[in-house]
XYZ file of C-alpha atoms in Angstrom:
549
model
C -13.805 -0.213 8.116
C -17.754 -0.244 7.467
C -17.855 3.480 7.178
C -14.926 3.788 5.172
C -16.094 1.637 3.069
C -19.635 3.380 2.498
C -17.764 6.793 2.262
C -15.864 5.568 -0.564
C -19.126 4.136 -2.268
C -21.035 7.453 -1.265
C -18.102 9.495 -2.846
C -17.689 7.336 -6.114
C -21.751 6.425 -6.253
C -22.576 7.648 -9.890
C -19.976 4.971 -10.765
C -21.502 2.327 -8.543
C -25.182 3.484 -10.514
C -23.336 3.190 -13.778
C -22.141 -0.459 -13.432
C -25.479 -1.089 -11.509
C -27.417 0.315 -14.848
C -25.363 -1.707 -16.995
C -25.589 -4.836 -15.177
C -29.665 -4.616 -14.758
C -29.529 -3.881 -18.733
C -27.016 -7.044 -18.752
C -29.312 -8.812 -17.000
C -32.816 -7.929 -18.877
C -31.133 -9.474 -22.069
C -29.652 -12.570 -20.492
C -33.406 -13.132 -19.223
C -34.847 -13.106 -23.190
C -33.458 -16.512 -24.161
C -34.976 -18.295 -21.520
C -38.477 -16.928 -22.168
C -38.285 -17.361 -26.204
C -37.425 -20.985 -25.362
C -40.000 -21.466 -22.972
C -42.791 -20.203 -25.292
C -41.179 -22.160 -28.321
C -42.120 -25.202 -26.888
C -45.811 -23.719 -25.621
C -46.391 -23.227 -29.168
C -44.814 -26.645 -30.247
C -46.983 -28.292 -27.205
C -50.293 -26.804 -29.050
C -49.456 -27.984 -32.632
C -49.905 -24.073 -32.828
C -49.408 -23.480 -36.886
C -47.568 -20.037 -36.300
C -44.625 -21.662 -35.000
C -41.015 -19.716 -36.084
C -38.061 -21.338 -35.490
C -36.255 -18.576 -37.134
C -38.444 -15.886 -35.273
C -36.739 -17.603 -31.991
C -33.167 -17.587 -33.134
C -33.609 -14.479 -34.381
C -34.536 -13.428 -31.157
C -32.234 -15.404 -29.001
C -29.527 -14.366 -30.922
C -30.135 -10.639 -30.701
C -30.623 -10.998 -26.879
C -27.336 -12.734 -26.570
C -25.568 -9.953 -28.917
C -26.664 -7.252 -26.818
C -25.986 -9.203 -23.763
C -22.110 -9.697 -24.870
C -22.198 -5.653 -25.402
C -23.705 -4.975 -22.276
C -21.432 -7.078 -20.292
C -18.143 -5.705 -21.893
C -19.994 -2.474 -20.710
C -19.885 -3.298 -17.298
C -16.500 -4.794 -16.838
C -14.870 -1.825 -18.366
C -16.851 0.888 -16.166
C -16.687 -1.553 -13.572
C -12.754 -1.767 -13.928
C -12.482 2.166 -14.507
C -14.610 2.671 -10.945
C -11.999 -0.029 -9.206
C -9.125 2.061 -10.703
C -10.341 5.017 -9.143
C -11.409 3.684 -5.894
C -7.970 2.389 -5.580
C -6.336 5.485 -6.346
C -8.106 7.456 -4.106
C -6.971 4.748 -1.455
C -3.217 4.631 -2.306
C -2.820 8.807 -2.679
C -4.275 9.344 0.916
C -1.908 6.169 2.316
C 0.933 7.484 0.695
C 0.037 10.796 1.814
C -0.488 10.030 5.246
C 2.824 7.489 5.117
C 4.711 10.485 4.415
C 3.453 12.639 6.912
C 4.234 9.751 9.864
C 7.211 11.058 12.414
C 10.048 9.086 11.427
C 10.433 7.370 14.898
C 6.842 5.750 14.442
C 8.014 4.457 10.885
C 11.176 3.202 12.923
C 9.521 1.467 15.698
C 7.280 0.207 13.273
C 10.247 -1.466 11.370
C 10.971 -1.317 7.472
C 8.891 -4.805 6.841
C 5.386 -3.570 8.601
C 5.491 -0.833 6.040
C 6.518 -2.635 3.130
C 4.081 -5.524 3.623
C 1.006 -2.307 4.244
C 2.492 -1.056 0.761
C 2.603 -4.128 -1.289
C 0.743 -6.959 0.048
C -2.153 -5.349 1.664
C -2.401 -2.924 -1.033
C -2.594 -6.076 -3.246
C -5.659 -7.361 -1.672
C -7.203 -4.482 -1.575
C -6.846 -3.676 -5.159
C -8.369 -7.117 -5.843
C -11.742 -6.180 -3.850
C -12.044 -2.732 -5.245
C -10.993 -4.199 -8.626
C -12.768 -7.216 -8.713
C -14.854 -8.290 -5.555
C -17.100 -5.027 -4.892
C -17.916 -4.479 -8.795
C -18.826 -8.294 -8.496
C -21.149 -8.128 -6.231
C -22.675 -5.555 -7.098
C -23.322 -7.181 -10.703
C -24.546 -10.337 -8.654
C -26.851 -7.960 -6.520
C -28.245 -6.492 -9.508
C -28.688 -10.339 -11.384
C -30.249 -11.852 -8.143
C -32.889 -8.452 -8.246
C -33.360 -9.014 -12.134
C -33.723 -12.976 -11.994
C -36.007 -12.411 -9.164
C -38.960 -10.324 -10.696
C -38.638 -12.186 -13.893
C -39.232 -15.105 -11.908
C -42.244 -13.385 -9.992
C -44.022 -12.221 -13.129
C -43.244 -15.595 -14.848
C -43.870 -18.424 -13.021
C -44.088 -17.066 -9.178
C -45.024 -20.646 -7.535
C -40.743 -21.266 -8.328
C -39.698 -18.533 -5.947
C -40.375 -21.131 -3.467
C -37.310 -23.780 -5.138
C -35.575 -20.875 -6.361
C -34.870 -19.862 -2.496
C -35.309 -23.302 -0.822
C -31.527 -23.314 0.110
C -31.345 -19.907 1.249
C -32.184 -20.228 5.261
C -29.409 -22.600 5.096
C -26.681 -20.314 3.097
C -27.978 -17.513 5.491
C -26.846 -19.616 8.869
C -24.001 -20.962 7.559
C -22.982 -17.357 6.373
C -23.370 -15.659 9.580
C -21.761 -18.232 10.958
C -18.705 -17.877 8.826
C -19.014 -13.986 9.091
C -18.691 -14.237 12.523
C -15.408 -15.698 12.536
C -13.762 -14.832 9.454
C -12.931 -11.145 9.520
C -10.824 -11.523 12.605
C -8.884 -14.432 11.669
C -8.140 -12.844 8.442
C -6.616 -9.618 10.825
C -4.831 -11.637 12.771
C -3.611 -13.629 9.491
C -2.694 -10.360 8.058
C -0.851 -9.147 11.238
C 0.983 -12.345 11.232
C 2.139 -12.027 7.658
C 3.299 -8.910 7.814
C 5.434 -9.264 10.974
C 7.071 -12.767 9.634
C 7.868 -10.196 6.596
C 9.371 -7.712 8.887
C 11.546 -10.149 10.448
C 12.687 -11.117 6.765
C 13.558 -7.947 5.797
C 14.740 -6.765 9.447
C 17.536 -9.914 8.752
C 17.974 -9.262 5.097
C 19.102 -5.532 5.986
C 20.902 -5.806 8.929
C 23.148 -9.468 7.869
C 26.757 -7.766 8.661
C 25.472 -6.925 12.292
C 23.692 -9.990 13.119
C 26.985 -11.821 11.277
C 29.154 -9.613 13.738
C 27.294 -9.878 16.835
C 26.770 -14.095 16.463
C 23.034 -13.448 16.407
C 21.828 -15.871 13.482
C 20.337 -18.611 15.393
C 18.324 -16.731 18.060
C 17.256 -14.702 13.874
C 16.344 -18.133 12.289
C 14.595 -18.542 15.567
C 12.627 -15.709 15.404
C 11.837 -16.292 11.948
C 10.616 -19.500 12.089
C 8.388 -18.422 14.915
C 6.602 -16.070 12.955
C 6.049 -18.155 9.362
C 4.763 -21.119 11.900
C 2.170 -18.320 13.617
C 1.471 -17.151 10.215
C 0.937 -20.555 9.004
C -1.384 -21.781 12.027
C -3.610 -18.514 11.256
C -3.627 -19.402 7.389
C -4.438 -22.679 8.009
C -7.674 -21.774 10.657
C -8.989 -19.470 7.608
C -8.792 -22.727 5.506
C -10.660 -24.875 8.016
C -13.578 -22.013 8.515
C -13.772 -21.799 4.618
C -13.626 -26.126 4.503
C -16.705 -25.952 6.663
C -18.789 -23.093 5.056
C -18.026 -23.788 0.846
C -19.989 -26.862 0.998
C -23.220 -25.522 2.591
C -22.600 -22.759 -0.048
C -22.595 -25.394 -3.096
C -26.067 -26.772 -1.768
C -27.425 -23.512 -3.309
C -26.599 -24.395 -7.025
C -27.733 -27.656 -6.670
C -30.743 -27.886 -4.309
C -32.756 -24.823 -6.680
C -32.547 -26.638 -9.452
C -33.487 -29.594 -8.645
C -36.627 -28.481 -6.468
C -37.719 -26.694 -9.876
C -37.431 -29.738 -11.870
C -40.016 -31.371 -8.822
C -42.158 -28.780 -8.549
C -42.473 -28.008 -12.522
C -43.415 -31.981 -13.009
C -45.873 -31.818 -10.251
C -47.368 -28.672 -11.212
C -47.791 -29.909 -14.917
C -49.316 -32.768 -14.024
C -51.985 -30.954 -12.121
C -52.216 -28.592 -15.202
C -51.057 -25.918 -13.099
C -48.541 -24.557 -15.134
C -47.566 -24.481 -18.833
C -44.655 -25.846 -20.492
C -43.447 -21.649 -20.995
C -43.526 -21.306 -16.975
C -41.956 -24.458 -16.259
C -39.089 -24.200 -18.635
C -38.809 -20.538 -17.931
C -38.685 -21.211 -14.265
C -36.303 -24.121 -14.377
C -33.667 -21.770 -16.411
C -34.480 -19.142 -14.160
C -33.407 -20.635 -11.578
C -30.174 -22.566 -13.060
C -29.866 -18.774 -13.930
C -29.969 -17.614 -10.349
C -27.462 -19.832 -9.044
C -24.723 -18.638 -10.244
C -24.870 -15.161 -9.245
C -25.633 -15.736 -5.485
C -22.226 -18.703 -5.678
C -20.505 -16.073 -6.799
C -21.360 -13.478 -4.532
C -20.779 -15.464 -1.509
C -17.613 -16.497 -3.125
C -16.280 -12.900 -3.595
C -17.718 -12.039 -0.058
C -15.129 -14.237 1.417
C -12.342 -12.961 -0.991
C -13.660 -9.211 0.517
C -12.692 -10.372 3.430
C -9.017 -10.132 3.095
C -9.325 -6.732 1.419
C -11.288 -5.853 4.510
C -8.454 -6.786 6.693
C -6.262 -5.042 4.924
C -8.341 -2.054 4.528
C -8.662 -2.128 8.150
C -4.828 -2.104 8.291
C -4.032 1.150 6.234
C -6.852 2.671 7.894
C -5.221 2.318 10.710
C -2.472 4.372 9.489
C -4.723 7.368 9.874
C -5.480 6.639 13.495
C -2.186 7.217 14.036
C -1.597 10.594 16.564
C -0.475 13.507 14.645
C 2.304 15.366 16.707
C 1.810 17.670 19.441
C 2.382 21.016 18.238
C 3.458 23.958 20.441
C 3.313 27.894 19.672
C 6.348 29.370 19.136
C 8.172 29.692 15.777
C 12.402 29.457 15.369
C 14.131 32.844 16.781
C 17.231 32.174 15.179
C 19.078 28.554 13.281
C 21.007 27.444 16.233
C 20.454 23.654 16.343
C 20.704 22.838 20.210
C 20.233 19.232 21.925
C 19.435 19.041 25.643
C 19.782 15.497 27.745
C 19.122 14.052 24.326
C 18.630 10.182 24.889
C 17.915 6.883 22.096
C 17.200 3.743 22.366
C 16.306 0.837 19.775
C 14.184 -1.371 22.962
C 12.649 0.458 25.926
C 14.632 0.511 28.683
C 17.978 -0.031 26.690
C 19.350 3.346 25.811
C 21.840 3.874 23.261
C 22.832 7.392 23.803
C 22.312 9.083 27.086
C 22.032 12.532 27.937
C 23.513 14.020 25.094
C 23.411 18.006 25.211
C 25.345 20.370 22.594
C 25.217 23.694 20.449
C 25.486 24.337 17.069
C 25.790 27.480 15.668
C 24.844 28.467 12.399
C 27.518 27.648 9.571
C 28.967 24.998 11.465
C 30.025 21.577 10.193
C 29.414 19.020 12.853
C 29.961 15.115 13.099
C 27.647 13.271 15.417
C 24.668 10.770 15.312
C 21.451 11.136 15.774
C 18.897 11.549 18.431
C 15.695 10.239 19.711
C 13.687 11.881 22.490
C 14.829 14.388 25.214
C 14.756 18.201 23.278
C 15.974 19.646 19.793
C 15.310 22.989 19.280
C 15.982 24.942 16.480
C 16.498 28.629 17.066
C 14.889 28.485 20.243
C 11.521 26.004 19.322
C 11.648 22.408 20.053
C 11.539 20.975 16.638
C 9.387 17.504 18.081
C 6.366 20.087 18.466
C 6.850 22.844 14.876
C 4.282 21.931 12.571
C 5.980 19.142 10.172
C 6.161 21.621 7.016
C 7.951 23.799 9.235
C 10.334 21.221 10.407
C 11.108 20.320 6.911
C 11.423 23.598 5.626
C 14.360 24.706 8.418
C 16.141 21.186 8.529
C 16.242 18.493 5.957
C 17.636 14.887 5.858
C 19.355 12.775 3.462
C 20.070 9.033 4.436
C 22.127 6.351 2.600
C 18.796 4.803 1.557
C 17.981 6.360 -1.663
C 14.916 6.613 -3.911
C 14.255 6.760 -7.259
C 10.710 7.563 -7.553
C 8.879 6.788 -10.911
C 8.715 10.095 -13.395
C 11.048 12.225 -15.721
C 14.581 13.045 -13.814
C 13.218 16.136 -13.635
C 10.341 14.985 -11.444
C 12.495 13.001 -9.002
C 14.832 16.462 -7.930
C 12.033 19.174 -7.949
C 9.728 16.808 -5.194
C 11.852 19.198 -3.317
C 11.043 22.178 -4.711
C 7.580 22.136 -7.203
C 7.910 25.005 -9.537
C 11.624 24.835 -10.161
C 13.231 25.790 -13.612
C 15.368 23.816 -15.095
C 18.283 26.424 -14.100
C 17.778 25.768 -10.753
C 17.828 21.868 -11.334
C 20.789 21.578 -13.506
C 22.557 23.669 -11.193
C 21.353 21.285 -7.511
C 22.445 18.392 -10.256
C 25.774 20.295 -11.066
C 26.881 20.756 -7.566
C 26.527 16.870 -6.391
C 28.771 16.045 -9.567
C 25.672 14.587 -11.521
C 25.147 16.835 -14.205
C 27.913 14.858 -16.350
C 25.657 11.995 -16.270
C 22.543 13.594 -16.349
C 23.313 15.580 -20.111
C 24.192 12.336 -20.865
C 20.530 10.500 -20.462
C 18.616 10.290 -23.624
C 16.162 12.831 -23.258
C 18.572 14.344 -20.516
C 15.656 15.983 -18.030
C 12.492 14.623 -19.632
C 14.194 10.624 -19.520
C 11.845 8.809 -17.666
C 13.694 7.182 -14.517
C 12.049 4.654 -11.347
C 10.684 1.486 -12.647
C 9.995 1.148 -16.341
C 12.597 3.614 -16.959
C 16.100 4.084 -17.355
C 17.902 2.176 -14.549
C 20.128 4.476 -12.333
C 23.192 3.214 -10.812
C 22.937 3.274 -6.857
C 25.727 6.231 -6.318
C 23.894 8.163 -9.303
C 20.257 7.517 -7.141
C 21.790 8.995 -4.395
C 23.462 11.703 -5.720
C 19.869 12.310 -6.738
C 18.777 12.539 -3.313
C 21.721 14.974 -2.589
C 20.447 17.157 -5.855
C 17.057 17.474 -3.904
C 18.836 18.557 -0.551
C 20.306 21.102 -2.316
C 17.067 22.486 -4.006
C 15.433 22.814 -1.134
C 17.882 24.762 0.642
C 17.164 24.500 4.241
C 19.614 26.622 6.652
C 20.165 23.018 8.556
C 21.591 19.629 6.638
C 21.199 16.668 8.312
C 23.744 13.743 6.096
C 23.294 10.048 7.425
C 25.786 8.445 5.238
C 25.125 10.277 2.304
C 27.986 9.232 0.530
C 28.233 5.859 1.189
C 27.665 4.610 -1.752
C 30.225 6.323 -3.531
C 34.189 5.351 -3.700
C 36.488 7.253 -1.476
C 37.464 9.187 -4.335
C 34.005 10.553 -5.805
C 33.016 11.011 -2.287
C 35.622 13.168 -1.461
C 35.163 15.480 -4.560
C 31.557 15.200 -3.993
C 31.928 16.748 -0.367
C 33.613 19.625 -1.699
C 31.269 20.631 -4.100
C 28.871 20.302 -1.313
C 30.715 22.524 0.739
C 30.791 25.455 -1.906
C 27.016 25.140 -2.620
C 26.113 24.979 1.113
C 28.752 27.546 2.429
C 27.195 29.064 5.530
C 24.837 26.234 6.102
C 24.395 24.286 9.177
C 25.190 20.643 8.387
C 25.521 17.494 10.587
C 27.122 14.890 8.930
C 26.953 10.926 10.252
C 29.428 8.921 8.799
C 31.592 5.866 9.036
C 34.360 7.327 6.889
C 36.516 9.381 8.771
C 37.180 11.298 6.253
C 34.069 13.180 6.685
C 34.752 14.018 10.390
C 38.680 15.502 9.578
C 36.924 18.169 7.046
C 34.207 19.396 9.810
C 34.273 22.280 12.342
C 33.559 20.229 15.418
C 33.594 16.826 16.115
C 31.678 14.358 18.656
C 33.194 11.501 19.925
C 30.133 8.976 21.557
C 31.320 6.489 23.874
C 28.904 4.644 26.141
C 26.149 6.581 24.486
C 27.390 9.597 25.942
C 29.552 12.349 24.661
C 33.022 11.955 25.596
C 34.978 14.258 22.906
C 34.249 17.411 21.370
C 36.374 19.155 19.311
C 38.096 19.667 15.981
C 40.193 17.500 14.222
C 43.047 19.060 15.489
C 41.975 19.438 18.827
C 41.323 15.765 19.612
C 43.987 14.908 17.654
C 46.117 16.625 20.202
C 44.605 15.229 23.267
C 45.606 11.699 21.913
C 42.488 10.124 23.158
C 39.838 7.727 21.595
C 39.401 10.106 18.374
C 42.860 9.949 17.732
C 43.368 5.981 18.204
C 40.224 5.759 15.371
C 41.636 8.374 13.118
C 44.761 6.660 13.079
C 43.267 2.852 12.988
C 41.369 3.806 9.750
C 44.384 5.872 8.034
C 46.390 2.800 8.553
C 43.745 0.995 6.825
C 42.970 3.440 3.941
């Protein structure tokens, strides 16, 4: 996490130098007022005749002016840099998110990825927002505050830093313990999150399968780990904010001794000792608020540390050999949700090219496609010879335009109102305000869930793979509009391999070959008409949900 976070410094640094310039100009003009004060009442001390009130207002008042412009300076630049830093950040995660193997996003479960896209993201936009530009506008005030203090009055150094041993050892301390409590506290939170959303999604199953206590159960176990991890981070930052506070008060008042000792030997004048005093009011504020912000770049550390780990992630294994042909072929295919616990077993089949088939899909054991196990092709190649379309659907932020060529980049608006025309959208579609150009996703024009996923259909049929993949595709369309939308479908991908999952048996009557899983194995395979004829457990289903459509 260290590196990282020097690589992004190192690759952003004439940002970091810009803020730091700023700040140390910032600084030099916050350090006027203090002076002009101290050598207004030198001169008052003297009875000099020369004295200028106005001269020192004057001067004060220009300090402070440039001060306020300097400082709006260095929030802005400092805010720009934290925008960048953070886009940087989110454009490789998302980047790398979208590369994962689907099974690791799976195993991982819906909530783990959700809570490294919104809450950890979070925290780490407020440290590269706020917390590093921060501290290094503290770093640069402590360095500033410093020297003036050295060339001013140096015998104050002493009070100025009297509390620091202590800060140091408590900090170290704290440091110590803190960054893996906050990982752990992270961890926590985001699996109690997963278990949320886990129940949220899946409520009909664990309704059906009388599973809501040992679910409440499970839930409560993770908000009370969650909470005994939160509530550790509390105690550790109980302990170490006190000893932290001893460093605005003990400065000041060791400067207030020593500048009443050190006038009374005449070893100062009134200009040091007031200098020096303010100076070191001055310097306690910056080095409170840069321990505070270290502890709040903590939690951006653990997160950090959490979409870093993202990358660590093992790419697949990828094999020589490219497809000979676009037969899709499965070979002692198995699946399983737990280890041990398999789902399907031993699956093996053929599809040849053109062929409608209804099945569900697989896990581990072999895929090829045209010859080349498709767990080892490079993932563009995957992509480009089979693509997927689930019943979760996306609307991604952008023009309507923007949302169907993701699948293709470079694609005219021909080619999109015709993918558009053949899922039955374009209707709706010429109907948008600024039809293509209407800016959908969040912000935008709200699209009804069937329209969002006949959106997602739109981009299957852009990118034209010879294999379709449809899990549920139209499940969130009546029977109707589903049915009409499956023939237009058919016309656009006539020739096409496509392997349709779907509850509606609708779906499996109008394909070429059918497979009928019982026990997680393959039991049927046939047509419609086919296993219609050998009156087994295809033909009891068909019949069971005719009766009840």
């Amino acid at each position: 996490v260290n590196k990282e976070m020097w690589t992004l410094l190192w690759a952003h640094r004439w940002g970091f130098f810009a803020v730091a310039a700023l700040q140390l100009l910032t600084t030099t003009a916050a350090l006027v007022p203090p002076r002009a004060f101290g050598n207004l009442l030198d001169s008052l001390k003297k009875n000099a005749s020369d004295v200028s009130l106005t001269t020192t207002i004057l001067v004060v008042s220009t300090a402070l002016i440039f001060q306020a412009i300097f400082v709006y300076g260095t929030k802005v630049r400092a805010s720009i840099l934290g925008e960048f830093v953070l886009s940087s950040l989110r454009e490789r995660f998302v980047s790398r998110v979208i590369e994962l193997p689907p099974h690791v996003v799976e195993r991982a479960g819906s909530g783990e990825l959700l809570t490294r896209t919104t809450t950890d993201i979070d925290h780490i936009t407020w440290a590269v927002r706020d917390a590093v530009p921060v501290i290094t506008i503290c770093l640069v005030s402590i360095a500033g505050i410093s020297t003036a203090i050295a060339f001013t009055a140096p015998a104050f150094l002493a009070a100025v830093f009297i509390g620091i041993p202590v800060v140091i050892a408590a900090t170290r301390w704290y440091l110590r313990r803190s960054p893996q409590a906050y990982r752990i506290e992270t961890s926590s939170w985001a699996i109690a999150n997963s278990v949320l959303v886990e129940t949220a999604e899946s409520g009909r199953t664990i309704d059906a399968l009388r599973l809501g206590s040992a679910r409440v159960a499970r839930t409560e176990a993770s908000i009370s780990r969650w909470i005994e991890w939160e509530r550790y981070t509390l105690r550790l930052r109980s302990r170490w904010f006190p000893v932290v506070e001893l460093n605005y008060i003990l400065p000041v008042s060791a400067a207030l001794l020593m500048g009443s000792y050190f006038y009374s030997q005449g070893m100062a004048s009134i200009a040091q000792i007031t200098s020096g005093i303010l100076y070191a009011q001055m310097l306690a504020g910056p080095i409170e608020a840069m321990l505070w912000w270290i502890d709040e770049l903590q939690t951006g550390k653990a997160s950090l540390s959490r979409l870093l780990g993202i990358q660590e992630i093992d790419d697949r294994e990828i094999r020589d050999g490219q497809p000979s042909g676009k037969e899709i072929a499965g070979n002692q295919v198995r699946y399983g949700y737990r280890s041990g616990r398999d789902v399907l077993k031993d699956l093996s089949f053929m599809v040849t090219p053109g062929t409608k088939l209804a099945i569900v899909g697989p896990n581990s054991g072999t895929i090829t496609v045209g010859g080349a196990e498709i767990g080892y092709m490079p993932v563009e190649d995957a992509r480009r010879n089979v693509a997927l379309v689930t019943q979760e659907h996306h609307v991604f932020v952008g023009t309507l335009r923007d949302n169907v060529v993701l699948a293709k980049p470079g694609a005219s608006d021909e080619e999109v109102w015709a993918a558009l025309a053949a899922v039955d959208a374009r209707d709706w579609a010429e109907q948008l305000p600024e039809k293509l150009d209407t800016e959908v996703g969040s912000g935008g024009h709200r699209l009804l869930p069937a329209q969002a996923q006949q959106l997602a259909l739109s981009r299957l049929v852009l990118a034209d793979p010879h294999t379709l993949i449809l899990d549920e595709a139209t499940s969130l369309l009546d029977q109707q509009a589903a049915k009409h939308l499956e023939a237009s479908l058919a016309a656009v991908l006539q020739g096409r391999t496509v392997i349709a999952i779907a509850h509606r048996l609708q779906t499996a009557h109008d394909a070429d070959l059918i497979a009928v899983i019982d026990d997680g194995r393959i039991t049927e395979w046939g047509s419609h008409a086919e296993l219609m004829g050998a009156n087994g457990a295809y033909a009891d289903l068909w019949r069971s949900w005719r009766d009840e459509n």
